[in-house]
PDB file of C-alpha atoms in Angstrom:
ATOM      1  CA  UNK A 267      32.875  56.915 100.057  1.00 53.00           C
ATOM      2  CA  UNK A 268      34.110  54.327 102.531  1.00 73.00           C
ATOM      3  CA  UNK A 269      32.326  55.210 105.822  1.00 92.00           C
ATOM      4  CA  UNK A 270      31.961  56.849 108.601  1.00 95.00           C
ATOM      5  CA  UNK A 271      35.016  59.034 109.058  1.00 95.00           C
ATOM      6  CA  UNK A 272      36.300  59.855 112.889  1.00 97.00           C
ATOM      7  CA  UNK A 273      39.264  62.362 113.527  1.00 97.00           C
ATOM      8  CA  UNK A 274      41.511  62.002 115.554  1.00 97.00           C
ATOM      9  CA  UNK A 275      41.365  58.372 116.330  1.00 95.00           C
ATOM     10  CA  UNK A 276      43.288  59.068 119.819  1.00 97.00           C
ATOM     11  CA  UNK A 277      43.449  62.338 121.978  1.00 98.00           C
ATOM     12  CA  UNK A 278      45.127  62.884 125.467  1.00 98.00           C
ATOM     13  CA  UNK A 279      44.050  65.884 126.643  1.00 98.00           C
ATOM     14  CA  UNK A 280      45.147  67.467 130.036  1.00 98.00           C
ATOM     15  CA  UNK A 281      42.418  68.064 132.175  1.00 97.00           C
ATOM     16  CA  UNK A 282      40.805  71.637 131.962  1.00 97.00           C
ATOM     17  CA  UNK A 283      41.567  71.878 128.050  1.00 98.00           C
ATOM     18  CA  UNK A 284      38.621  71.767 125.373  1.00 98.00           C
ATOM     19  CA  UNK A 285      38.912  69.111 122.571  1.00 98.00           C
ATOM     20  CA  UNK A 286      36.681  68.819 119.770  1.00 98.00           C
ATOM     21  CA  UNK A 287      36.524  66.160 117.430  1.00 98.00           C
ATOM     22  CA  UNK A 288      35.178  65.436 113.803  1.00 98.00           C
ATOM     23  CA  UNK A 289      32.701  63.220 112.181  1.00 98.00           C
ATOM     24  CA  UNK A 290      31.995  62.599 108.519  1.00 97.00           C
ATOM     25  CA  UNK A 291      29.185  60.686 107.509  1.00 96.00           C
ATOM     26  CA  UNK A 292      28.636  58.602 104.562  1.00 94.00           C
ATOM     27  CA  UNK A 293      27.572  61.202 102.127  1.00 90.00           C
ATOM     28  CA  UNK A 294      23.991  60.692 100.905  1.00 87.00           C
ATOM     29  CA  UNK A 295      22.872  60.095 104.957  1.00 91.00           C
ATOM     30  CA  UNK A 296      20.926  62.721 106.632  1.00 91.00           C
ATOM     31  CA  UNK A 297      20.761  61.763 109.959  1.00 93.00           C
ATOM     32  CA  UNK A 298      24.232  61.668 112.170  1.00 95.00           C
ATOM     33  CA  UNK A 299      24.603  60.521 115.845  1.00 96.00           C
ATOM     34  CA  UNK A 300      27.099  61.071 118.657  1.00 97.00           C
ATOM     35  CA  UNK A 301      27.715  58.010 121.252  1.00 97.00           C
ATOM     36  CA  UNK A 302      29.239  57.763 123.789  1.00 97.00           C
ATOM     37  CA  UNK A 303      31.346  54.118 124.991  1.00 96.00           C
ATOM     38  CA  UNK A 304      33.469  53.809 128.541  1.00 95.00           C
ATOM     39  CA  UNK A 305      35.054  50.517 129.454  1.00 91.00           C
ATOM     40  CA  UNK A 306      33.128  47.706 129.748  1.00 89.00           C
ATOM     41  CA  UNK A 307      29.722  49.141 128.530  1.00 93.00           C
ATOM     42  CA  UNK A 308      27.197  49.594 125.642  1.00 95.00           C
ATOM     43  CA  UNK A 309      27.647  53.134 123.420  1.00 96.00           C
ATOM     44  CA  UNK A 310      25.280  55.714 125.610  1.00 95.00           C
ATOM     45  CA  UNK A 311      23.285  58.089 123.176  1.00 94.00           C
ATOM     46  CA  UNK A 312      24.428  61.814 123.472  1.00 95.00           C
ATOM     47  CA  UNK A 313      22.854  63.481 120.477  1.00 95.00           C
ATOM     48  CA  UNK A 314      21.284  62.963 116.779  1.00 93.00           C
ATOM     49  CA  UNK A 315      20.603  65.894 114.080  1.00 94.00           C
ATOM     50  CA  UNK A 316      18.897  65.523 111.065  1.00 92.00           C
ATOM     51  CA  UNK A 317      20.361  67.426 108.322  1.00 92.00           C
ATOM     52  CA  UNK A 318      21.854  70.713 110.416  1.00 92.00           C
ATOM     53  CA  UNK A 319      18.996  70.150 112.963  1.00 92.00           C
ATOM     54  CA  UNK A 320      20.153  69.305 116.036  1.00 91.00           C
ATOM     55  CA  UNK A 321      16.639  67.393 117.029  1.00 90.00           C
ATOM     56  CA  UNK A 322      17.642  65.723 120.478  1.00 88.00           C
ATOM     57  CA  UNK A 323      20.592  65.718 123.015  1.00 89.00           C
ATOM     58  CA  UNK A 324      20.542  63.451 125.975  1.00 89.00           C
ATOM     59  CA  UNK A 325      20.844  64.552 129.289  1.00 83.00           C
ATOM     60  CA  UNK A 326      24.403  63.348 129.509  1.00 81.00           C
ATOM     61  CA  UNK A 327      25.343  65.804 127.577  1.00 83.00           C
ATOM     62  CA  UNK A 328      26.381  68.598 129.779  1.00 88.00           C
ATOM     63  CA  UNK A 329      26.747  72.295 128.827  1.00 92.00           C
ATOM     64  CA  UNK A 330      30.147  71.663 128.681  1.00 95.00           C
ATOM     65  CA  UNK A 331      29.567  69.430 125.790  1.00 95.00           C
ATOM     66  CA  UNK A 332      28.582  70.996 122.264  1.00 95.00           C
ATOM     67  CA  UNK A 333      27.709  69.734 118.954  1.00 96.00           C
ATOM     68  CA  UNK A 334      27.159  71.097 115.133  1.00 95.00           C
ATOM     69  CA  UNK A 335      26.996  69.866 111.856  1.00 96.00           C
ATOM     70  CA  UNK A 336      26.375  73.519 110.279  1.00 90.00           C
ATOM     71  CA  UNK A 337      26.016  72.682 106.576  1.00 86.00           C
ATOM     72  CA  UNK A 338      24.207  69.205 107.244  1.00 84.00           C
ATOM     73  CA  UNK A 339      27.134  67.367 106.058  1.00 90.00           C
ATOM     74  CA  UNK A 340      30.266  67.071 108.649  1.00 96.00           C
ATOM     75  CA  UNK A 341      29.701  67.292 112.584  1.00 97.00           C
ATOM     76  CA  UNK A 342      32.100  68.536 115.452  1.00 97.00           C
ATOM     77  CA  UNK A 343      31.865  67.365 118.974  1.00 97.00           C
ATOM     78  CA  UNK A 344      33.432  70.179 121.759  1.00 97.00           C
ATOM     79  CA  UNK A 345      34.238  69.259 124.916  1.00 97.00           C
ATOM     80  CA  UNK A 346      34.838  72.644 127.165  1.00 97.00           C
ATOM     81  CA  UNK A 347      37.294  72.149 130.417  1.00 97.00           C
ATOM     82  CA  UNK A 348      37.607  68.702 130.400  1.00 97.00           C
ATOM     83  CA  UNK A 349      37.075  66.370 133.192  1.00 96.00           C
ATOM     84  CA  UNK A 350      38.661  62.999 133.534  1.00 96.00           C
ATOM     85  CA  UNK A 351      35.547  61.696 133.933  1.00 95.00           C
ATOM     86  CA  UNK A 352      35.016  62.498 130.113  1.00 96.00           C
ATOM     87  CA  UNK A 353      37.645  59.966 129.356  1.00 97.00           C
ATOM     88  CA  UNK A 354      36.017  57.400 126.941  1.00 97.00           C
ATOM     89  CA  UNK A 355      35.360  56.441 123.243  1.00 96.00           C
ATOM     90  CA  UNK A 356      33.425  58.849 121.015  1.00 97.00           C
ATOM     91  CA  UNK A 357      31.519  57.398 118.415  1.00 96.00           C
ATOM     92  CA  UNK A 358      30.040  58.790 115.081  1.00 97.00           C
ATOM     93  CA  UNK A 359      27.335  57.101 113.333  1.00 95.00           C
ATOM     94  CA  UNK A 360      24.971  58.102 110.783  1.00 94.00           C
ATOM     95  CA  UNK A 361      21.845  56.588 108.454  1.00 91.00           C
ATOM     96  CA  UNK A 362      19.504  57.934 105.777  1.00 88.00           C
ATOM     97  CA  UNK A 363      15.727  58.347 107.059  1.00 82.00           C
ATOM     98  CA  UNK A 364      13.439  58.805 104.696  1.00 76.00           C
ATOM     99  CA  UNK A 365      11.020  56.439 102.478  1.00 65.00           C
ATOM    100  CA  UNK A 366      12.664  53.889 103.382  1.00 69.00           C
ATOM    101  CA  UNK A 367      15.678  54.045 106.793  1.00 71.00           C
ATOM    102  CA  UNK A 368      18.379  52.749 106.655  1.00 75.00           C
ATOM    103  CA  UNK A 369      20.323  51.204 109.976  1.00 85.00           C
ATOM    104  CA  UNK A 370      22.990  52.861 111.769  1.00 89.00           C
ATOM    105  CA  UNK A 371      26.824  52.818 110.386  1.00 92.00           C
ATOM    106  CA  UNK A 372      29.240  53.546 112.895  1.00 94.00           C
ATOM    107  CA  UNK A 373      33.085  55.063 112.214  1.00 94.00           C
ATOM    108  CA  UNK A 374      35.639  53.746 114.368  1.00 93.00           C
ATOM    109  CA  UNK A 375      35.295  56.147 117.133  1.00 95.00           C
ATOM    110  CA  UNK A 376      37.991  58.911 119.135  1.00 97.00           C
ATOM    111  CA  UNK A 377      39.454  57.734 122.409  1.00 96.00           C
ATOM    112  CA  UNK A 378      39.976  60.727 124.696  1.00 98.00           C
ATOM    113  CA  UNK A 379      42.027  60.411 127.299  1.00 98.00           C
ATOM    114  CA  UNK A 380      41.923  63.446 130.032  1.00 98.00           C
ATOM    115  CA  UNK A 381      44.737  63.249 132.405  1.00 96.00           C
TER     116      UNK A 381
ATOM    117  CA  UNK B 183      11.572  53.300 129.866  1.00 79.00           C
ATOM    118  CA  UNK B 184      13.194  51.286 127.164  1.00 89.00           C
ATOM    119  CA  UNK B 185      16.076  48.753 128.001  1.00 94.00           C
ATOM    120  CA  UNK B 186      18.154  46.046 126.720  1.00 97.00           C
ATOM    121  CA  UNK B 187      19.944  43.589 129.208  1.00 97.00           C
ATOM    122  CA  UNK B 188      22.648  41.574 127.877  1.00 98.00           C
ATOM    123  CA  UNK B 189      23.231  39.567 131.214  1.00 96.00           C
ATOM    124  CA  UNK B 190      26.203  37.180 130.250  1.00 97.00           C
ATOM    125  CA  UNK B 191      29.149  39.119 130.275  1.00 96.00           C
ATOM    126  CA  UNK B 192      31.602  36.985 128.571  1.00 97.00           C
ATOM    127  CA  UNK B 193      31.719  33.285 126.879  1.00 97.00           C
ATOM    128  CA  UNK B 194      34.191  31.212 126.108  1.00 97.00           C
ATOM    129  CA  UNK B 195      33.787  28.668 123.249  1.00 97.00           C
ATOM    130  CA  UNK B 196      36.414  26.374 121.225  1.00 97.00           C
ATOM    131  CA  UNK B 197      36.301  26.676 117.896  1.00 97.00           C
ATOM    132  CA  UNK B 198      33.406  24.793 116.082  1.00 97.00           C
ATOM    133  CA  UNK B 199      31.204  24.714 118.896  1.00 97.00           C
ATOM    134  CA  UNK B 200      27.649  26.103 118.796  1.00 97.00           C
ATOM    135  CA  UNK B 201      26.820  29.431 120.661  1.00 98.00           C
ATOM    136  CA  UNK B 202      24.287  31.609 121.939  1.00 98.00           C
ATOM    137  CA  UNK B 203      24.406  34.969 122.814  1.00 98.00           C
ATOM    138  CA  UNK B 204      21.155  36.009 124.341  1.00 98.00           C
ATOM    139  CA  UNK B 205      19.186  39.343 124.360  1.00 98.00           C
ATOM    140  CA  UNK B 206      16.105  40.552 126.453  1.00 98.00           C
ATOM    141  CA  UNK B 207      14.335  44.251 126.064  1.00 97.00           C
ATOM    142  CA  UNK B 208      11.906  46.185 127.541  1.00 95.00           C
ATOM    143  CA  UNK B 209       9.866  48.597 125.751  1.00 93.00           C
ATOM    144  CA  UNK B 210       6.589  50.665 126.055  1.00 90.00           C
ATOM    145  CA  UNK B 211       6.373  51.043 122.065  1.00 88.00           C
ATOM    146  CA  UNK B 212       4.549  48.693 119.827  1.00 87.00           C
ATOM    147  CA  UNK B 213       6.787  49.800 116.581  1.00 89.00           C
ATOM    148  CA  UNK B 214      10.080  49.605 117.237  1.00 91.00           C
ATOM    149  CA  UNK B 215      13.733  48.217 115.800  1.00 91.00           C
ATOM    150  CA  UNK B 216      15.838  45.481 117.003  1.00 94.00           C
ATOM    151  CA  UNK B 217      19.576  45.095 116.479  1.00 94.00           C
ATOM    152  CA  UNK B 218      22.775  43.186 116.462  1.00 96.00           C
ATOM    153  CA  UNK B 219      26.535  44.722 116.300  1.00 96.00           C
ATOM    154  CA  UNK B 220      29.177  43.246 116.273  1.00 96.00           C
ATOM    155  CA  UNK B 221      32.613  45.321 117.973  1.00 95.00           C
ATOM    156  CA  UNK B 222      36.246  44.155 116.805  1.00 92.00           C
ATOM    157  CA  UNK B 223      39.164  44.940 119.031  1.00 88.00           C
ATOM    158  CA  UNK B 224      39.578  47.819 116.182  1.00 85.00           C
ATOM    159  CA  UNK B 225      36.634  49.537 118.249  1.00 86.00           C
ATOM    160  CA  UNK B 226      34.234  49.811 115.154  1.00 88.00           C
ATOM    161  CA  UNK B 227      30.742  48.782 115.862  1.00 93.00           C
ATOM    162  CA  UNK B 228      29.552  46.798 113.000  1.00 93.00           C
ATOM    163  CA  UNK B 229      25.767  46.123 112.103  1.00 93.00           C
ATOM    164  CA  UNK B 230      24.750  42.476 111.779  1.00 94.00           C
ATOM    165  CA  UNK B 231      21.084  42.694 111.318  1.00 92.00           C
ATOM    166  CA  UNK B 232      18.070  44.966 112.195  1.00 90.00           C
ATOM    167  CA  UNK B 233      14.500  43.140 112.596  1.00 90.00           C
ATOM    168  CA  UNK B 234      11.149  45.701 113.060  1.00 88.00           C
ATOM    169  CA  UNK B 235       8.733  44.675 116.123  1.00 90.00           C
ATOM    170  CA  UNK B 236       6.221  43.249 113.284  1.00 88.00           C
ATOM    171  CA  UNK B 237       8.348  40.747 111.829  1.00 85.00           C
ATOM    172  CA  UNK B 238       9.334  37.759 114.246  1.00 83.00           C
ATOM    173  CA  UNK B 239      10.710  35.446 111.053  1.00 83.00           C
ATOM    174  CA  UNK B 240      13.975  33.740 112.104  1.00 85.00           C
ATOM    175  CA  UNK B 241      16.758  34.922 109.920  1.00 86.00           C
ATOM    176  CA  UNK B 242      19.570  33.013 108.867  1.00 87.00           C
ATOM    177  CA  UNK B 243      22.437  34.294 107.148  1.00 88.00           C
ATOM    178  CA  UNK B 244      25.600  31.997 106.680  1.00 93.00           C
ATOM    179  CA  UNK B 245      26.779  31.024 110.500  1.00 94.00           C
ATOM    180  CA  UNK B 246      24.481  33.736 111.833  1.00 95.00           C
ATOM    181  CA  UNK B 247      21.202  33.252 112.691  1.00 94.00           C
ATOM    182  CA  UNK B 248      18.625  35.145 115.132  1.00 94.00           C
ATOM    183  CA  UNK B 249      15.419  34.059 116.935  1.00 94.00           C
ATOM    184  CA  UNK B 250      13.224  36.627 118.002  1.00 94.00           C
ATOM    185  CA  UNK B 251      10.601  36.091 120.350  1.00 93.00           C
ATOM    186  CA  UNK B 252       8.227  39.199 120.931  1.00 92.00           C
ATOM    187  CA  UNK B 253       6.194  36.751 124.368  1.00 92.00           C
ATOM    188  CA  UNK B 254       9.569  36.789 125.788  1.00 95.00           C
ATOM    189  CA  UNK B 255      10.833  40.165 124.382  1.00 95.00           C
ATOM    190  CA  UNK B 256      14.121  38.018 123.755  1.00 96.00           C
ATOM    191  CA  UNK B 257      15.961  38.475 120.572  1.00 96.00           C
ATOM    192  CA  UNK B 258      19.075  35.686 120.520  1.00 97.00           C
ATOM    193  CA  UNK B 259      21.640  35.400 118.305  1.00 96.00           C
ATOM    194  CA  UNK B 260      23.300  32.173 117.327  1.00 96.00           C
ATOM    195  CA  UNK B 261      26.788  31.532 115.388  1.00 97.00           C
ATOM    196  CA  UNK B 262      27.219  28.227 114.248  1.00 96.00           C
ATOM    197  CA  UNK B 263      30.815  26.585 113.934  1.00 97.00           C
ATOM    198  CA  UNK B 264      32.123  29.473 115.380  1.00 97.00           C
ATOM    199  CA  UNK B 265      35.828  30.402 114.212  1.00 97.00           C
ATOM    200  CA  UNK B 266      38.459  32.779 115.815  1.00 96.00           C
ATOM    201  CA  UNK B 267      37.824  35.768 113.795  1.00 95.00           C
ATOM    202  CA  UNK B 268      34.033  35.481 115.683  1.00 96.00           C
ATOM    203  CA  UNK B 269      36.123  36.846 118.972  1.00 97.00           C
ATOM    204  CA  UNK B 270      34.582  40.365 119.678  1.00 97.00           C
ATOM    205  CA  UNK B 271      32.333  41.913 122.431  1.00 97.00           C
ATOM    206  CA  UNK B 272      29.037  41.980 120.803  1.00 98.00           C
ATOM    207  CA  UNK B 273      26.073  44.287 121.527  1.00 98.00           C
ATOM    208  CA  UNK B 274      22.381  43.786 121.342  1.00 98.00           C
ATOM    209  CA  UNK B 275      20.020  47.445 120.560  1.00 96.00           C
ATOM    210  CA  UNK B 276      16.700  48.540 120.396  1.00 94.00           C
ATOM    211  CA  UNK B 277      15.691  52.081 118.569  1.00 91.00           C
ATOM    212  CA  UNK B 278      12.389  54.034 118.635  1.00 79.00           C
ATOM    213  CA  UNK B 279      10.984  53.596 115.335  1.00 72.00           C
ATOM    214  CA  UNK B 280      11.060  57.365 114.079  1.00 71.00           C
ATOM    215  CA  UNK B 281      14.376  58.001 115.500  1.00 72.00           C
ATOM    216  CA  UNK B 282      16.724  55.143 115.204  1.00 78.00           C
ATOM    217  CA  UNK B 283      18.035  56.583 118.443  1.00 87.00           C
ATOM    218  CA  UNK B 284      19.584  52.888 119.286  1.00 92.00           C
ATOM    219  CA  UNK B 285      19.712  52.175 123.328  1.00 94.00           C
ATOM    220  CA  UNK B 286      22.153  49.340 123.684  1.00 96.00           C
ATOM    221  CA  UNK B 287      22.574  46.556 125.935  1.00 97.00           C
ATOM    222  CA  UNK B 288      26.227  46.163 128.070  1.00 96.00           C
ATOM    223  CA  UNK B 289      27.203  43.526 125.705  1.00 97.00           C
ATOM    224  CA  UNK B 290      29.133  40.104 125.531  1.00 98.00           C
ATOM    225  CA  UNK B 291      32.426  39.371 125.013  1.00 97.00           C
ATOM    226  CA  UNK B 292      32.529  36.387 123.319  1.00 98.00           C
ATOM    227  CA  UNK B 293      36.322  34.650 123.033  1.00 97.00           C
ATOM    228  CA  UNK B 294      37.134  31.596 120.277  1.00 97.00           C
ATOM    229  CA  UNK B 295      39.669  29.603 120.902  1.00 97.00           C
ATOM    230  CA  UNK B 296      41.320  27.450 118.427  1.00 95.00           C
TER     231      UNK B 296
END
Protein backbone atom coordinates (compact mmCIF):
# COMPACT_ATOMS: atom_id res chain seq x y z
CA UNK A 1 0.00 0.00 0.00
CA UNK A 2 1.46 3.26 -1.26
CA UNK A 3 -1.07 5.94 -0.16
CA UNK A 4 -3.78 7.70 -0.47
CA UNK A 5 -5.32 6.87 -3.82
CA UNK A 6 -7.44 9.80 -5.80
CA UNK A 7 -9.36 8.99 -9.14
CA UNK A 8 -9.48 10.76 -11.61
CA UNK A 9 -6.64 13.10 -11.11
CA UNK A 10 -8.38 15.73 -13.64
CA UNK A 11 -12.16 16.16 -14.58
CA UNK A 12 -13.82 18.88 -16.85
CA UNK A 13 -17.18 18.66 -16.39
CA UNK A 14 -19.82 20.88 -18.22
CA UNK A 15 -21.79 22.74 -15.97
CA UNK A 16 -25.16 21.08 -14.84
CA UNK A 17 -23.55 17.43 -14.99
CA UNK A 18 -22.87 15.35 -11.66
CA UNK A 19 -19.27 14.03 -11.14
CA UNK A 20 -18.23 11.85 -8.47
CA UNK A 21 -14.91 10.98 -7.59
CA UNK A 22 -12.98 8.20 -5.60
CA UNK A 23 -10.80 7.96 -2.62
CA UNK A 24 -8.81 5.04 -1.26
CA UNK A 25 -7.23 5.24 1.91
CA UNK A 26 -4.23 3.60 3.20
CA UNK A 27 -5.69 0.36 4.28
CA UNK A 28 -5.40 -0.20 8.05
CA UNK A 29 -6.82 3.77 8.57
CA UNK A 30 -10.23 4.24 9.85
CA UNK A 31 -10.84 7.64 9.61
CA UNK A 32 -11.04 9.36 5.87
CA UNK A 33 -11.53 13.11 5.08
CA UNK A 34 -12.75 15.16 2.11
CA UNK A 35 -11.04 18.79 1.50
CA UNK A 36 -11.62 21.03 -0.36
CA UNK A 37 -8.51 23.56 -2.13
CA UNK A 38 -9.35 26.67 -4.73
CA UNK A 39 -6.53 28.83 -5.98
CA UNK A 40 -4.55 30.52 -3.77
CA UNK A 41 -5.94 29.08 -0.44
CA UNK A 42 -5.59 26.52 2.43
CA UNK A 43 -7.67 22.91 1.88
CA UNK A 44 -11.34 23.90 3.49
CA UNK A 45 -12.78 20.84 5.52
CA UNK A 46 -15.98 19.33 3.85
CA UNK A 47 -16.47 16.05 5.65
CA UNK A 48 -14.72 13.12 7.85
CA UNK A 49 -16.28 9.46 8.55
CA UNK A 50 -14.99 7.09 10.75
CA UNK A 51 -15.22 3.67 9.51
CA UNK A 52 -18.73 3.93 7.27
CA UNK A 53 -19.87 6.69 9.73
CA UNK A 54 -20.22 9.71 8.22
CA UNK A 55 -19.63 11.74 11.76
CA UNK A 56 -19.44 15.48 10.45
CA UNK A 57 -19.96 17.49 7.15
CA UNK A 58 -19.24 21.14 7.03
CA UNK A 59 -21.57 23.57 6.06
CA UNK A 60 -19.92 24.01 2.70
CA UNK A 61 -21.08 21.11 1.77
CA UNK A 62 -24.30 21.72 0.02
CA UNK A 63 -27.08 19.18 -0.68
CA UNK A 64 -25.81 19.05 -3.89
CA UNK A 65 -22.71 17.53 -2.56
CA UNK A 66 -22.77 13.77 -1.24
CA UNK A 67 -20.41 11.47 0.31
CA UNK A 68 -20.08 7.51 1.28
CA UNK A 69 -17.62 5.16 2.12
CA UNK A 70 -20.29 2.17 2.50
CA UNK A 71 -18.03 -0.72 3.55
CA UNK A 72 -15.59 1.59 5.68
CA UNK A 73 -12.90 1.12 3.25
CA UNK A 74 -13.15 3.29 -0.18
CA UNK A 75 -15.14 6.74 -0.29
CA UNK A 76 -17.01 8.53 -3.26
CA UNK A 77 -17.53 12.20 -3.44
CA UNK A 78 -20.91 13.28 -5.80
CA UNK A 79 -21.29 16.44 -6.97
CA UNK A 80 -25.13 16.86 -8.37
CA UNK A 81 -25.62 19.77 -11.23
CA UNK A 82 -22.51 21.28 -11.07
CA UNK A 83 -21.75 24.86 -10.68
CA UNK A 84 -18.62 26.54 -11.84
CA UNK A 85 -18.23 27.75 -8.68
CA UNK A 86 -17.40 24.03 -7.66
CA UNK A 87 -14.34 24.28 -9.77
CA UNK A 88 -11.35 23.42 -7.45
CA UNK A 89 -9.04 20.62 -6.08
CA UNK A 90 -10.59 17.72 -4.15
CA UNK A 91 -8.55 16.22 -1.68
CA UNK A 92 -8.64 12.75 0.11
CA UNK A 93 -6.91 12.19 3.27
CA UNK A 94 -7.16 9.67 5.85
CA UNK A 95 -5.42 8.54 9.49
CA UNK A 96 -5.91 5.75 12.02
CA UNK A 97 -7.54 7.02 15.46
CA UNK A 98 -7.37 4.91 18.01
CA UNK A 99 -4.80 4.21 21.05
CA UNK A 100 -2.62 6.02 19.64
CA UNK A 101 -3.64 8.73 16.12
CA UNK A 102 -1.92 8.96 13.68
CA UNK A 103 -1.61 12.44 11.45
CA UNK A 104 -3.33 13.07 8.33
CA UNK A 105 -1.97 11.54 4.81
CA UNK A 106 -3.22 13.24 1.95
CA UNK A 107 -3.54 11.63 -1.90
CA UNK A 108 -2.81 13.92 -4.57
CA UNK A 109 -6.18 15.33 -5.00
CA UNK A 110 -8.96 15.64 -8.33
CA UNK A 111 -9.05 18.95 -10.13
CA UNK A 112 -12.57 19.60 -11.40
CA UNK A 113 -13.01 21.88 -13.78
CA UNK A 114 -16.89 22.95 -14.53
CA UNK A 115 -17.19 24.92 -17.63
CA UNK B 1 -13.66 29.92 16.54
CA UNK B 2 -10.41 28.29 15.66
CA UNK B 3 -7.98 29.93 13.04
CA UNK B 4 -4.64 29.83 11.58
CA UNK B 5 -3.20 33.00 9.76
CA UNK B 6 -0.33 32.50 7.60
CA UNK B 7 0.12 36.32 6.76
CA UNK B 8 3.21 36.28 4.33
CA UNK B 9 2.05 35.19 1.18
CA UNK B 10 5.13 34.43 -0.66
CA UNK B 11 9.15 34.57 0.00
CA UNK B 12 11.78 34.61 -2.02
CA UNK B 13 15.18 33.25 -0.83
CA UNK B 14 18.57 32.26 -2.76
CA UNK B 15 19.71 29.17 -2.16
CA UNK B 16 21.60 28.65 1.21
CA UNK B 17 20.04 31.37 2.93
CA UNK B 18 18.18 30.96 6.23
CA UNK B 19 14.28 31.19 6.30
CA UNK B 20 11.33 31.56 8.28
CA UNK B 21 8.01 30.82 7.57
CA UNK B 22 5.81 31.98 10.37
CA UNK B 23 2.48 30.66 11.85
CA UNK B 24 -0.07 32.24 14.36
CA UNK B 25 -3.51 30.38 15.66
CA UNK B 26 -6.31 31.03 17.54
CA UNK B 27 -8.07 28.52 19.50
CA UNK B 28 -10.65 28.14 22.38
CA UNK B 29 -9.31 24.44 23.18
CA UNK B 30 -6.63 23.66 25.63
CA UNK B 31 -5.79 20.09 23.82
CA UNK B 32 -5.27 20.48 20.52
CA UNK B 33 -2.73 19.52 17.36
CA UNK B 34 -0.42 21.64 15.48
CA UNK B 35 0.86 21.04 11.96
CA UNK B 36 3.16 21.61 9.09
CA UNK B 37 2.59 20.46 5.23
CA UNK B 38 4.41 20.88 2.85
CA UNK B 39 2.51 21.17 -1.06
CA UNK B 40 4.73 20.35 -4.27
CA UNK B 41 3.64 21.73 -7.59
CA UNK B 42 2.40 17.86 -7.92
CA UNK B 43 -0.56 19.18 -5.60
CA UNK B 44 0.06 16.50 -2.80
CA UNK B 45 0.00 17.89 0.64
CA UNK B 46 2.75 16.34 2.53
CA UNK B 47 3.01 16.16 6.47
CA UNK B 48 6.17 17.60 8.00
CA UNK B 49 5.48 17.40 11.63
CA UNK B 50 2.52 17.41 14.13
CA UNK B 51 3.28 18.89 17.81
CA UNK B 52 0.18 18.43 20.66
CA UNK B 53 -0.69 21.82 22.67
CA UNK B 54 1.30 20.15 25.78
CA UNK B 55 4.54 19.80 24.26
CA UNK B 56 6.33 23.21 23.31
CA UNK B 57 10.01 21.30 22.79
CA UNK B 58 11.69 22.72 19.66
CA UNK B 59 12.11 20.02 17.13
CA UNK B 60 14.79 19.70 14.80
CA UNK B 61 14.94 17.36 12.10
CA UNK B 62 17.77 17.71 9.39
CA UNK B 63 17.22 21.44 7.76
CA UNK B 64 13.82 21.60 9.43
CA UNK B 65 13.25 22.86 12.56
CA UNK B 66 10.04 24.39 14.43
CA UNK B 67 9.61 26.76 17.43
CA UNK B 68 6.47 26.73 19.06
CA UNK B 69 5.43 29.28 21.32
CA UNK B 70 1.99 28.60 23.13
CA UNK B 71 2.29 32.93 24.90
CA UNK B 72 2.29 33.89 21.36
CA UNK B 73 0.15 31.02 19.90
CA UNK B 74 2.95 31.15 17.07
CA UNK B 75 4.26 27.96 15.72
CA UNK B 76 7.34 28.90 13.06
CA UNK B 77 9.03 26.85 10.94
CA UNK B 78 12.62 27.29 9.91
CA UNK B 79 14.68 25.56 6.89
CA UNK B 80 18.17 26.00 7.10
CA UNK B 81 20.44 26.15 3.85
CA UNK B 82 17.52 26.03 1.95
CA UNK B 83 17.91 24.26 -1.61
CA UNK B 84 15.63 24.40 -4.75
CA UNK B 85 13.73 21.31 -4.21
CA UNK B 86 12.45 23.44 -0.77
CA UNK B 87 10.24 25.57 -3.52
CA UNK B 88 6.53 24.75 -2.60
CA UNK B 89 3.55 26.69 -1.05
CA UNK B 90 3.56 25.49 2.43
CA UNK B 91 0.65 25.34 4.90
CA UNK B 92 0.46 25.71 8.61
CA UNK B 93 -2.88 23.57 10.55
CA UNK B 94 -4.41 23.21 13.68
CA UNK B 95 -6.95 20.08 14.49
CA UNK B 96 -9.33 19.54 17.44
CA UNK B 97 -7.80 16.92 19.41
CA UNK B 98 -10.58 14.10 19.03
CA UNK B 99 -11.11 14.80 15.47
CA UNK B 100 -8.01 15.62 13.60
CA UNK B 101 -10.42 17.75 11.61
CA UNK B 102 -7.23 20.03 10.46
CA UNK B 103 -8.30 23.93 9.78
CA UNK B 104 -5.49 25.32 7.71
CA UNK B 105 -3.91 28.54 7.31
CA UNK B 106 -3.78 30.30 3.45
CA UNK B 107 -0.25 29.30 3.23
CA UNK B 108 3.21 30.53 1.83
CA UNK B 109 4.71 30.12 -1.21
CA UNK B 110 8.09 29.95 -0.64
CA UNK B 111 10.47 30.15 -4.07
CA UNK B 112 14.51 29.01 -4.02
CA UNK B 113 16.48 30.25 -6.33
CA UNK B 114 19.76 28.88 -7.26
Amino acid sequence: DTGVSQDPRHKITKRGQNVTFRCDPISEHNRLYWYRQTLGQGPEFLTYFQNEAQLEKSRLLSDRFSAERPKGSFSTLEIQRTEQGDSAMYLCASSFAGARNTEAFFGQGTRLTVV
Amino acid sequence: AQKVTQAQTEISVVEKEDVTLDCVYETRDTTYYLFWYKQPPSGELVFLIRRNSFDEQNEISGRYSWNFQKSTSSFNFTITASQVVDSAVYFCALSEYNTDKLIFGTGTRLQVFP
